[in-house]
Structures are given as structure tokens and as C-alpha cells.
Coordinates of C-alpha atoms and ligand atoms in Angstrom, one line a residue:
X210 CA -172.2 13.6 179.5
X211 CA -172.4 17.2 180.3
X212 CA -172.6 18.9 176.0
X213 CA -170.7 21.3 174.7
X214 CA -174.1 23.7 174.5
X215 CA -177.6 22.3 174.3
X216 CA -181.1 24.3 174.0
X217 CA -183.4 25.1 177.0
X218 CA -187.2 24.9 176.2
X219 CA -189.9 24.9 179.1
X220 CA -193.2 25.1 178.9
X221 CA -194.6 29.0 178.2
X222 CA -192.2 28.1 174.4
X223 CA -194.6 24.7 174.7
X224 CA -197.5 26.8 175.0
X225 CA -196.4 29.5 172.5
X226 CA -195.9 27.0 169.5
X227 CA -199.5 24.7 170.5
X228 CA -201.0 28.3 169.8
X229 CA -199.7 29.0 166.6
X230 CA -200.5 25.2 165.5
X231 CA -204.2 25.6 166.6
X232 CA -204.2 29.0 164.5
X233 CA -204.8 29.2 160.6
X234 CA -200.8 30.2 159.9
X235 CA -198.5 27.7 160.3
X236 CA -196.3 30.0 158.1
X237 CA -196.0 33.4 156.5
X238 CA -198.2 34.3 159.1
X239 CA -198.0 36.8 161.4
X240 CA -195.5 35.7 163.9
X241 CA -192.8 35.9 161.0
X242 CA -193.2 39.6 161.3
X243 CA -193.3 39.6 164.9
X244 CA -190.6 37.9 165.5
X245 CA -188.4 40.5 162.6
X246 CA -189.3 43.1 164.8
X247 CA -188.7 41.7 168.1
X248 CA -185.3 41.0 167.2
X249 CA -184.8 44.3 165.1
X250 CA -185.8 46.1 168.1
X251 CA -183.6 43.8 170.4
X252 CA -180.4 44.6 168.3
X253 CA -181.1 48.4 167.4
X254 CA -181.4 47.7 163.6
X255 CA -184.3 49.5 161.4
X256 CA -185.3 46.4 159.7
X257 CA -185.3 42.2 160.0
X258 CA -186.0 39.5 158.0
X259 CA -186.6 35.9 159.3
X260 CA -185.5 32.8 157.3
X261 CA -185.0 29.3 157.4
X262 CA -181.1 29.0 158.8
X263 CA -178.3 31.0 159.2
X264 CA -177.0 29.6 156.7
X265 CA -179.8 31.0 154.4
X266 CA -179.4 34.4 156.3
X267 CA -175.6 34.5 155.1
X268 CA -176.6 33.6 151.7
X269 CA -179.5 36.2 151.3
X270 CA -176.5 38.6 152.3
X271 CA -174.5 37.6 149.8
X272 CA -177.7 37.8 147.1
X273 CA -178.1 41.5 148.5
X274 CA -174.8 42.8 147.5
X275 CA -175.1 40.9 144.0
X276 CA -172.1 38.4 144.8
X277 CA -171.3 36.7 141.4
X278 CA -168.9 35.2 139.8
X279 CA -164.9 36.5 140.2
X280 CA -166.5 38.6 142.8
X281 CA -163.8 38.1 145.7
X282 CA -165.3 38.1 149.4
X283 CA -163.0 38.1 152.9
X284 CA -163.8 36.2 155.7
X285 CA -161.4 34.5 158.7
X286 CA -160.9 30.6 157.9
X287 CA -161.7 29.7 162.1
X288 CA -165.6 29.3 161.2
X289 CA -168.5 27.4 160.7
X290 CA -168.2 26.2 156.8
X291 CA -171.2 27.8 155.9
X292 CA -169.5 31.6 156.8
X293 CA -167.3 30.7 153.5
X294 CA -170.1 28.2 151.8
X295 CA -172.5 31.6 151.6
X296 CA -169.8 33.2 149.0
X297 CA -169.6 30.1 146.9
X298 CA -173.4 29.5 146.5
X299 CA -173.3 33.2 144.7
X300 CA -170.4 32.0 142.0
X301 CA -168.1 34.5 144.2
X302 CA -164.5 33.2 145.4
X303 CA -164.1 33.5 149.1
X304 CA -160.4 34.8 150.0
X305 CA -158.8 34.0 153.4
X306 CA -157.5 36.0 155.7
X307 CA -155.8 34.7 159.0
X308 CA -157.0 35.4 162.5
X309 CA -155.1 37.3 165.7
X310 CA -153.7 34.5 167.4
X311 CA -154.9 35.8 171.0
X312 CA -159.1 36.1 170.3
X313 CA -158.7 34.3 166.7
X314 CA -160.8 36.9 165.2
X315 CA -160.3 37.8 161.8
X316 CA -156.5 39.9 161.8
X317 CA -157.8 43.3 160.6
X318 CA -154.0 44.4 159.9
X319 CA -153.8 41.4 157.2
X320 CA -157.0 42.3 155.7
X321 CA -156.0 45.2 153.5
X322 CA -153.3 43.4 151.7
X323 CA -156.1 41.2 150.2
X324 CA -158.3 43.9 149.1
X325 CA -158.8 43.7 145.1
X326 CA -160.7 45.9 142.7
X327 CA -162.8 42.7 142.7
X328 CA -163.7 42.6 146.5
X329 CA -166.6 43.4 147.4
X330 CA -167.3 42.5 151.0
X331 CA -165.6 41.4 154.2
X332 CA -167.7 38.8 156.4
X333 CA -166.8 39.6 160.2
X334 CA -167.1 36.6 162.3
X335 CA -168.0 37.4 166.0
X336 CA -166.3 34.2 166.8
X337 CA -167.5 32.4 170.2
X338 CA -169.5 35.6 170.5
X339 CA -166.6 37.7 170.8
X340 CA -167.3 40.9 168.4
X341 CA -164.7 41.6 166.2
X342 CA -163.3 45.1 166.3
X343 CA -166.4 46.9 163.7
X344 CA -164.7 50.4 164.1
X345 CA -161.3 49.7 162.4
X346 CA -163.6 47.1 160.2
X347 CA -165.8 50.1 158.8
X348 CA -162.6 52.8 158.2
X349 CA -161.2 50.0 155.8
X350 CA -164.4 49.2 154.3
X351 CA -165.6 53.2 153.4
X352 CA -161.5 53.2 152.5
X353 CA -162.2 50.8 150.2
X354 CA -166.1 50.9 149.4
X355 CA -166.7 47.2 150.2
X356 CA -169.5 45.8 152.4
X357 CA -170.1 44.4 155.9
X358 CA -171.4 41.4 156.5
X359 CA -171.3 40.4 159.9
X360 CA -171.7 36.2 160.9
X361 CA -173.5 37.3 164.1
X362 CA -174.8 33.3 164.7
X363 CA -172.5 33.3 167.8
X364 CA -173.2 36.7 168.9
X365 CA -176.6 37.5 169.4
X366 CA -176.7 39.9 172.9
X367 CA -173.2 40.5 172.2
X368 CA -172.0 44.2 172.4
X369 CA -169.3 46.2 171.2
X370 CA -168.7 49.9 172.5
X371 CA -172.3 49.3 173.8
X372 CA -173.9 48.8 170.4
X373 CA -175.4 45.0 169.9
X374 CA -174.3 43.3 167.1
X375 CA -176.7 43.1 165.0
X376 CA -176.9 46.8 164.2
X377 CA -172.9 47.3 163.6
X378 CA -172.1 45.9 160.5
X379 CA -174.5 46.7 156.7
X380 CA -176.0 43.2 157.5
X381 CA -175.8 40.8 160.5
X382 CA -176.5 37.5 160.2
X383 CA -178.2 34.9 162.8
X384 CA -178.8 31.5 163.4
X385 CA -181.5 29.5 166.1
X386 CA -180.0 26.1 165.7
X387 CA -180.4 24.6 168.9
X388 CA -176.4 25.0 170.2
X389 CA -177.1 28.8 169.9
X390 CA -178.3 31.5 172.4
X391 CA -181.9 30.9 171.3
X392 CA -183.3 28.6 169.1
X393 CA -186.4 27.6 166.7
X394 CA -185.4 24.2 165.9
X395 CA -183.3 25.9 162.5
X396 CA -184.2 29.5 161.3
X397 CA -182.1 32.3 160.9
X398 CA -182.2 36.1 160.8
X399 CA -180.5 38.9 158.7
X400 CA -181.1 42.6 160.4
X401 CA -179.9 45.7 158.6
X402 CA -180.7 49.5 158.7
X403 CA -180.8 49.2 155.0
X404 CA -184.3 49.0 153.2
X405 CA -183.2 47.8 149.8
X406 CA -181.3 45.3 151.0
X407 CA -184.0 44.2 153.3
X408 CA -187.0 44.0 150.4
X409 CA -184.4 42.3 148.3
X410 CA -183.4 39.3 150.5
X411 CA -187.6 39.2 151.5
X412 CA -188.5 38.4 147.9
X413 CA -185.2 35.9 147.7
X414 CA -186.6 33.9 150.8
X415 CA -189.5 33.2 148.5
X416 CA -188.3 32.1 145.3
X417 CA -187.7 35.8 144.0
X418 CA -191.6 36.2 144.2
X419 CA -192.7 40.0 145.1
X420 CA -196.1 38.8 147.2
X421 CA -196.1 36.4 150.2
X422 CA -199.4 34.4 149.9
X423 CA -201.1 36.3 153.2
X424 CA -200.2 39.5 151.1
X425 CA -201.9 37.9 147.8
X426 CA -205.3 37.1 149.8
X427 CA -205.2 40.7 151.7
X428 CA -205.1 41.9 148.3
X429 CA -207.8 39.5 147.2
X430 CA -205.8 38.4 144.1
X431 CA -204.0 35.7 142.7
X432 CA -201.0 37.2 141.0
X433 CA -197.6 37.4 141.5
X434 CA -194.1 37.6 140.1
X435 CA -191.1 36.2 140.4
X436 CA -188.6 38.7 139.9
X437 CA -185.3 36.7 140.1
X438 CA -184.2 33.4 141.4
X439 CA -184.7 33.0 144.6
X440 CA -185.3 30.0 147.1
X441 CA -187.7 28.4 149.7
X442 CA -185.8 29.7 152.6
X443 CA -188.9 30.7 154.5
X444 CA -189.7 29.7 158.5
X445 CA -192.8 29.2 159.7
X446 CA -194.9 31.1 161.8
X447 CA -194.9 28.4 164.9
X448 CA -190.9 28.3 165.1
X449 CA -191.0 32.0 165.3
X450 CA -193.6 31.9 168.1
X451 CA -190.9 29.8 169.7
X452 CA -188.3 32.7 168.7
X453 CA -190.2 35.1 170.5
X454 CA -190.7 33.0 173.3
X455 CA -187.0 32.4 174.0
X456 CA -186.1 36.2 173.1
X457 CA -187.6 37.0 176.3
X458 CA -185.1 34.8 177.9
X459 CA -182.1 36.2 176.1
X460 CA -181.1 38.6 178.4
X461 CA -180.8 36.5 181.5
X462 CA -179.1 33.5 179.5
X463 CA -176.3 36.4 178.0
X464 CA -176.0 36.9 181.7
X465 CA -175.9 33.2 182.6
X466 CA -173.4 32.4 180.4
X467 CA -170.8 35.5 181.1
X468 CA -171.6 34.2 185.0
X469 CA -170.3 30.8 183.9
X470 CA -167.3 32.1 181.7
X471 CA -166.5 34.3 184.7
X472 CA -165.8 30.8 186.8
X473 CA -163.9 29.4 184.3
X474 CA -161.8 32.5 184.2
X475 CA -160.9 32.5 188.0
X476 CA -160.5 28.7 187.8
X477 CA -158.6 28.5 184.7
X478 CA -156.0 31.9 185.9
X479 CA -153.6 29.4 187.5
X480 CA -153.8 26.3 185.8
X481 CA -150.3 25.9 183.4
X482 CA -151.4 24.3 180.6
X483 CA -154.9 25.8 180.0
X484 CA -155.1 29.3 178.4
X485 CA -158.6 31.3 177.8
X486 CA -158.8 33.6 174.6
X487 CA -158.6 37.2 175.1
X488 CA -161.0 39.4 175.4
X489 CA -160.9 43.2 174.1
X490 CA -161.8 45.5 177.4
X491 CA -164.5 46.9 174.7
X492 CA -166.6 44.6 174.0
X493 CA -169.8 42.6 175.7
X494 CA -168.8 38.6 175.4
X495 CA -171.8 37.0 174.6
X496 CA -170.1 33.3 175.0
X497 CA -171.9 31.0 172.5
X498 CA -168.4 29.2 172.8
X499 CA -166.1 29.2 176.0
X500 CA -162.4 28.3 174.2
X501 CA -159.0 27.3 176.0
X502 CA -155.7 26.7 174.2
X503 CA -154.5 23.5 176.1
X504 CA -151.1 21.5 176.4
X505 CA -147.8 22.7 177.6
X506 CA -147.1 22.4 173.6
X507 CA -148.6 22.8 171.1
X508 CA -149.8 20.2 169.0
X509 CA -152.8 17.7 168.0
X510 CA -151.6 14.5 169.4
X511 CA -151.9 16.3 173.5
X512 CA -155.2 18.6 172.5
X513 CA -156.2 14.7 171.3
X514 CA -155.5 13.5 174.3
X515 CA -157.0 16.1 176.8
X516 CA -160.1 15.8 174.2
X517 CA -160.4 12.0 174.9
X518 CA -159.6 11.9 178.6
X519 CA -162.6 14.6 178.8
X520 CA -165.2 12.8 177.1
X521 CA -164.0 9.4 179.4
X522 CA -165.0 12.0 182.7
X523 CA -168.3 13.3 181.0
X524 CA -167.0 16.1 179.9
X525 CA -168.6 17.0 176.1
X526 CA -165.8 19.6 174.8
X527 CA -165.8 20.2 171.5
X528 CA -163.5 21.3 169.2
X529 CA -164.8 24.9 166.6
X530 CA -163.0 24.5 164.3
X531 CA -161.6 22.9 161.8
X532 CA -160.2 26.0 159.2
X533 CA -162.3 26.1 156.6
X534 CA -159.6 25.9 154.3
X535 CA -158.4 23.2 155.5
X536 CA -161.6 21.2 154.1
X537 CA -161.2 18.9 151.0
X538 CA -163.8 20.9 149.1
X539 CA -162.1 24.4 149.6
X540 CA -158.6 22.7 148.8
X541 CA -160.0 21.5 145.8
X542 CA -162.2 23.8 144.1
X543 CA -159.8 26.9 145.0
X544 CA -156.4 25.2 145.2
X545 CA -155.2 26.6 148.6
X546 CA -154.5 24.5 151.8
X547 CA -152.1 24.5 154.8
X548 CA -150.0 27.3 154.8
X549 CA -152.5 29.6 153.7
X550 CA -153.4 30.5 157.2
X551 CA -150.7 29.9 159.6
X552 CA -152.3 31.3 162.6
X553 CA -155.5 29.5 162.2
X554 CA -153.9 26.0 161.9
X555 CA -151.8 26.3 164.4
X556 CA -154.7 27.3 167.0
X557 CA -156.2 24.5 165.5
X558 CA -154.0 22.2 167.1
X559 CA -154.5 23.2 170.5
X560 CA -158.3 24.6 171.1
X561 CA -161.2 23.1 173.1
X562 CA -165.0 24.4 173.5
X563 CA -165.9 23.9 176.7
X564 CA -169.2 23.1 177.9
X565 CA -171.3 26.4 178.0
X566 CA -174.8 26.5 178.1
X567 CA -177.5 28.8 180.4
X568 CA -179.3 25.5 181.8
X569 CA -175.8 24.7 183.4
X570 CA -176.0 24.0 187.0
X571 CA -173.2 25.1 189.4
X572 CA -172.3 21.4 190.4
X573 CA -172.1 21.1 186.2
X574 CA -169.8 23.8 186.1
X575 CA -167.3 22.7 189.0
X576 CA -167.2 19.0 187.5
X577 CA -166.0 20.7 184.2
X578 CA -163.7 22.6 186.2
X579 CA -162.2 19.9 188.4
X580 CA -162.3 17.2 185.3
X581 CA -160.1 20.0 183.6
X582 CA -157.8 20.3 186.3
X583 CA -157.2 17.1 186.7
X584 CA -156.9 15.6 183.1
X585 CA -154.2 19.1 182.6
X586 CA -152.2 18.7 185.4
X587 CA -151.6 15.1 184.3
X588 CA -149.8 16.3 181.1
X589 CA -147.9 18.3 182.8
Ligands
PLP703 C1 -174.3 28.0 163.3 C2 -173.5 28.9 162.4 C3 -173.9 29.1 161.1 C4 -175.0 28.4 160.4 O1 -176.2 28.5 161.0 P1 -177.3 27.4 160.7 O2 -178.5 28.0 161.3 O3 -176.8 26.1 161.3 O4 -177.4 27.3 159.2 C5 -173.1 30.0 160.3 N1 -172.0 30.6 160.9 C6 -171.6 30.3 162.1 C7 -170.4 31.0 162.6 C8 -172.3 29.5 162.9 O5 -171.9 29.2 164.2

């Protein structure tokens, strides 16, 4: 079964981890701050801080901008839950906004009509590593004074008018779970140009304590204190060894992958049936996901269909996502559901990740393209 992404690891990230292991930090060592700044100065951002998920970097946003209750945050419902969850962990309500049906990025002309006096930040999804359009995203948010957060776990070496996300929106958020462009088992990032922000999601990835430990013993005392609540959302120092290790590699796996989406492109141009997203003429892809519309209609039962014929060939696509509002929880706890986001749900009916991954081979790539053809045409 060929996935729908998997990690590459070879030895020199071997090596780099057995180093850190025989060293006296296994965490909140020195690679943690190593790694910050590799990936600060990878993205163009002043500063970084390192943490155990993405998932923790989006809620350590969301701390930073003192999200509480009946604050109201934006985000696009075609995500990972955890883009929305972030919002909820603070108390704040997380409010909906639909997605352009052609790159199903958040729809920046529907955003406005949702702004509140109680908004407070919009969280820009750079969904499948596409960036989302961050120049018509910061007019309405200095129009408005609300925040950026940008859910960057897609996108990292993505680029829009030749800035990298990462260094685009007040706060970008990463994640290194193994499906993404580089990995440390879990971990996350957040990178900002902001220093408050910065020290403030620092002391909330440990507990809301102001000292690290290694600080503590550089200082030759044992005091701290905890400021506010925080959490244990710290990574150790041999998973960032293993960040820096595949940052090195970034570059040529970006590369790898806009190679790959390139062949599915030409392949794909002809085929009735199978539609790519768009792609803005401004922007660097950075293809964590390679999506197609599929069917001659739309509708679940035929994506179902394709979906399952696939997976008979080998073929691991996947389908990213479910709306998020869709989800019992979010129905629930905030009363919404279908309807809420037409466009979404109805591009949920007819999407598929294909497999895209750097460690792809060419033969890889052309079975995926010929299984494709093959199970399409036979809907037609
Ligand atoms: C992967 C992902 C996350 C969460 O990252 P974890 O490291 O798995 O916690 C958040 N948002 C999006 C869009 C993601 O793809």
C-alpha cells in the first residue's frame, strides 16, 4: 500500500538523536534552542519557540492573545480539528467561516461579515500547504485590530509573494508529526517577530514557570515561579536534534514534492472526472497534501467508491477533511451543523489526498497515476 504521506528518517537523524541520548540533556537542553533558531532563521521570523505538538503550538497562540471566554476566534471549518480545538481549550467560541470553493482556503470576502467587537483573531489555514492570501488577510485585520494566527502545520517551506510562512502572519504555527514535511516523532513550533508573545508562550510550555531548570542551575538556585497556568507542553532536546537533522533536508523534499505534484498535474489535465485545486500564481505550494475533486458528480456515495476501488489497487488516498463543524462535539457544544458552511460540505463530498510524500519513487508515482486513471475512467 503506497500511504497517503509517511516520514523519511536515514541514518545522519539516527546518529543525531544516539548523540543527544548519550549527552546529559534529554530535554530543555540545548538543542531546544537550536532547533528555535534554525527554524526562525529558516522562515525569516525574529523569534521561535519549540513545543510538544502543533496542537500545543496553536494553543500557546491562543494563550498569547489572552483568548477567554465569549472571545470569538475565525477559522475555515476544512481543517485538522485541533485548528478549531486551540480556541476552545482558551474558553473562546470558534466562529466559522466557509472556504473558496476552488483552493478551499478560508473565503476572505466572507470573513468580514463575521467580525464582532468580540473577535479577536482570525486563524489562516495554509491548507495542503497552499498559503492563504496574508495581504488581503492583514488589511482586514489592522481594519479591524484583530490578530493573525497562521496554522502553518501544512506549510512549512511554503512561500507567498516570496516570504515563507512562518514569518507572514503575528504567529505561525507548526507541527513535526510524522505525515508532515519534517518530523520529531510529535513537537511543534510557534515563530513570531513578536517578543512578548514569544516569552509568554515560553513560560506557558512550562507550567507558567519563569525559569527552565538548565536556567535555574546556570543561575545556581533553586527558585522559581509560576506566573499563570500553564502546561507541560515541552519537547525534548533528542527530538529536536532530530528536527535539525531533517531541516537540512527540507529544502530538497519542498522540491520533491512540487516535482511530484507537477506529474500529477500534467497527468491529471485531461482526465474528466479528476479535478486538482487551484493554485494562486503567487504563492510557493509547499504540498503537505496533493487534493483532487473526483466524480463526474458530486457526491459521497462515487468519492466512496473511487476511495475504495483505490485502497483495493494499493493506493492509500485519504480523505482531509471532515469540516470541523460537522463533528458531534462542535454540533453540540455550539449548536451549529450542516448548513453552516455550504462550500466546505459540499467539497467534502468529492475530495481525495493523494499519496505525496519526498521518499516517493517514480514507479510509485506512475502506479498512483495509472490506478487513478483507470478506477476514474470506469465511472465515467
Ligand atoms: C497536523 C495538524 C495540526 C496538529 O498538529 P499535531 O502536531 O498533530 O498536534 C493542526 N493543524 C493542522 C492543519 C494539521 O495538519
Amino acid at each position: 500500500m503506497i500511504p497517503y504521506g509517511r516520514q523519511f528518517i536515514d541514518d545522519d537523524d539516527i546518529r543525531a538523536v544516539v548523540e543527544v541520548l548519550k549527552s546529559d540533556w534529554l530535554t530543555t537542553g540545548p538543542k531546544v534552542q537550536e532547533f528555535e533558531q534554525a527554524v526562525a532563521d529558516y522562515v525569516g521570523a525574529k523569534y521561535a519557540v519549540a513545543v510538544s505538538s502543533g496542537t500545543a503550538a496553536l494553543h500557546a497562540a491562543m494563550y498569547a492573545l489572552d483568548i477567554e471566554s465569549g472571545d470569538e476566534v475565525i477559522v475555515p471549518p476544512m481543517t485538522f480539528a485541533a485548528s478549531a480545538n486551540c480556541i476552545v481549550y482558551q474558553g473562546g467560541t470558534p466562529i466559522f467561516v466557509d472556504v473558496s470553493s476552488d483552493t478551499l482556503l478560508i473565503d476572505l470576502d466572507k470573513v468580514e461579515e463575521k467580525i464582532t467587537p468580540r473577535t479577536k483573531a482570525i486563524i489562516a489555514v495554509d491548507y495542503a500547504g497552499h498559503p492563504c492570501d496574508y495581504d488581503t488577510l492583514r488589511k482586514i485585520a489592522t481594519r479591524h485590530h484583530i490578530a493573525i494566527v497562521a496554522d502553518g502545520c501544512h506549510a512549512l517551506g511554503a512561500e507567498y509573494n516570496s516570504s515563507k510562512v512562518g514569518s507572514l502572519a503575528d504567529m505561525t504555527a507548526f507541527s513535526f508529526h510524522p505525515v508532515k514535511h519534517i518530523t520529531t516523532g510529535e513537537g511543534g513550533m510557534i515563530t513570531t517577530d513578536n517578543g512578548n508573545l514569544a516569552h509568554r508562550m515560553k513560560i506557558f510550555r512550562n507550567h507558567g514557570i519563569t525559569t527552565d531548570h538548565r536556567q535555574r542551575e546556570d543561575h545556581g538556585t533553586w527558585i522559581y515561579e509560576m506566573i499563570d497556568l500553564g502546561y507541560n507542553y515541552r519537547i525534548t532536546d533528542f527530538q529536536c536534534a532530530l528536527g535539525m537533522s531533517q531541516l537540512k533536508k527540507l529544502h530538497d523534499w519542498v522540491a520533491r514534492r512540487r516535482n511530484i505534484a507537477a506529474r500529477y498535474d500534467i497527468a491529471f489535465a485531461d482526465i474528466e472526472g479528476i479535478k486538482p485545486l487551484a493554485v494562486r500564481g503567487n504563492v510557493h505550494h509547499a504540498y503537505h497534501l496533493y487534493v483532487v475533486r473526483t466524480g463526474m458528480n458530486e457526491g459521497d456515495t462515487e468519492r466512496t467508491k473511487i476511495f475504495k476501488a483505490l485502497h483495493e489497487y494499493g493506493i492509500g488516498v485519504n480523505v482531509h477533511y471532515i469540516p470541523v463543524h460537522l463533528h458531534p462535539f462542535y454540533r453540540n457544544k455550539f449548536k451549529i451543523g450542516p448548513g453552516l458552511c455550504p462550500v466546505a460540505e459540499a467539497a467534502y463530498q468529492s475530495i481525495l489526498s493523494l499519496p505525496m510524500f519526498p521518499a516517493m519513487s517514480d514507479a510509485d508515482v506512475s502506479q498512483v497515476i495509472e490506478s487513478i486513471t483507470k478506477v476514474v475512467r470506469s465511472f465515467a
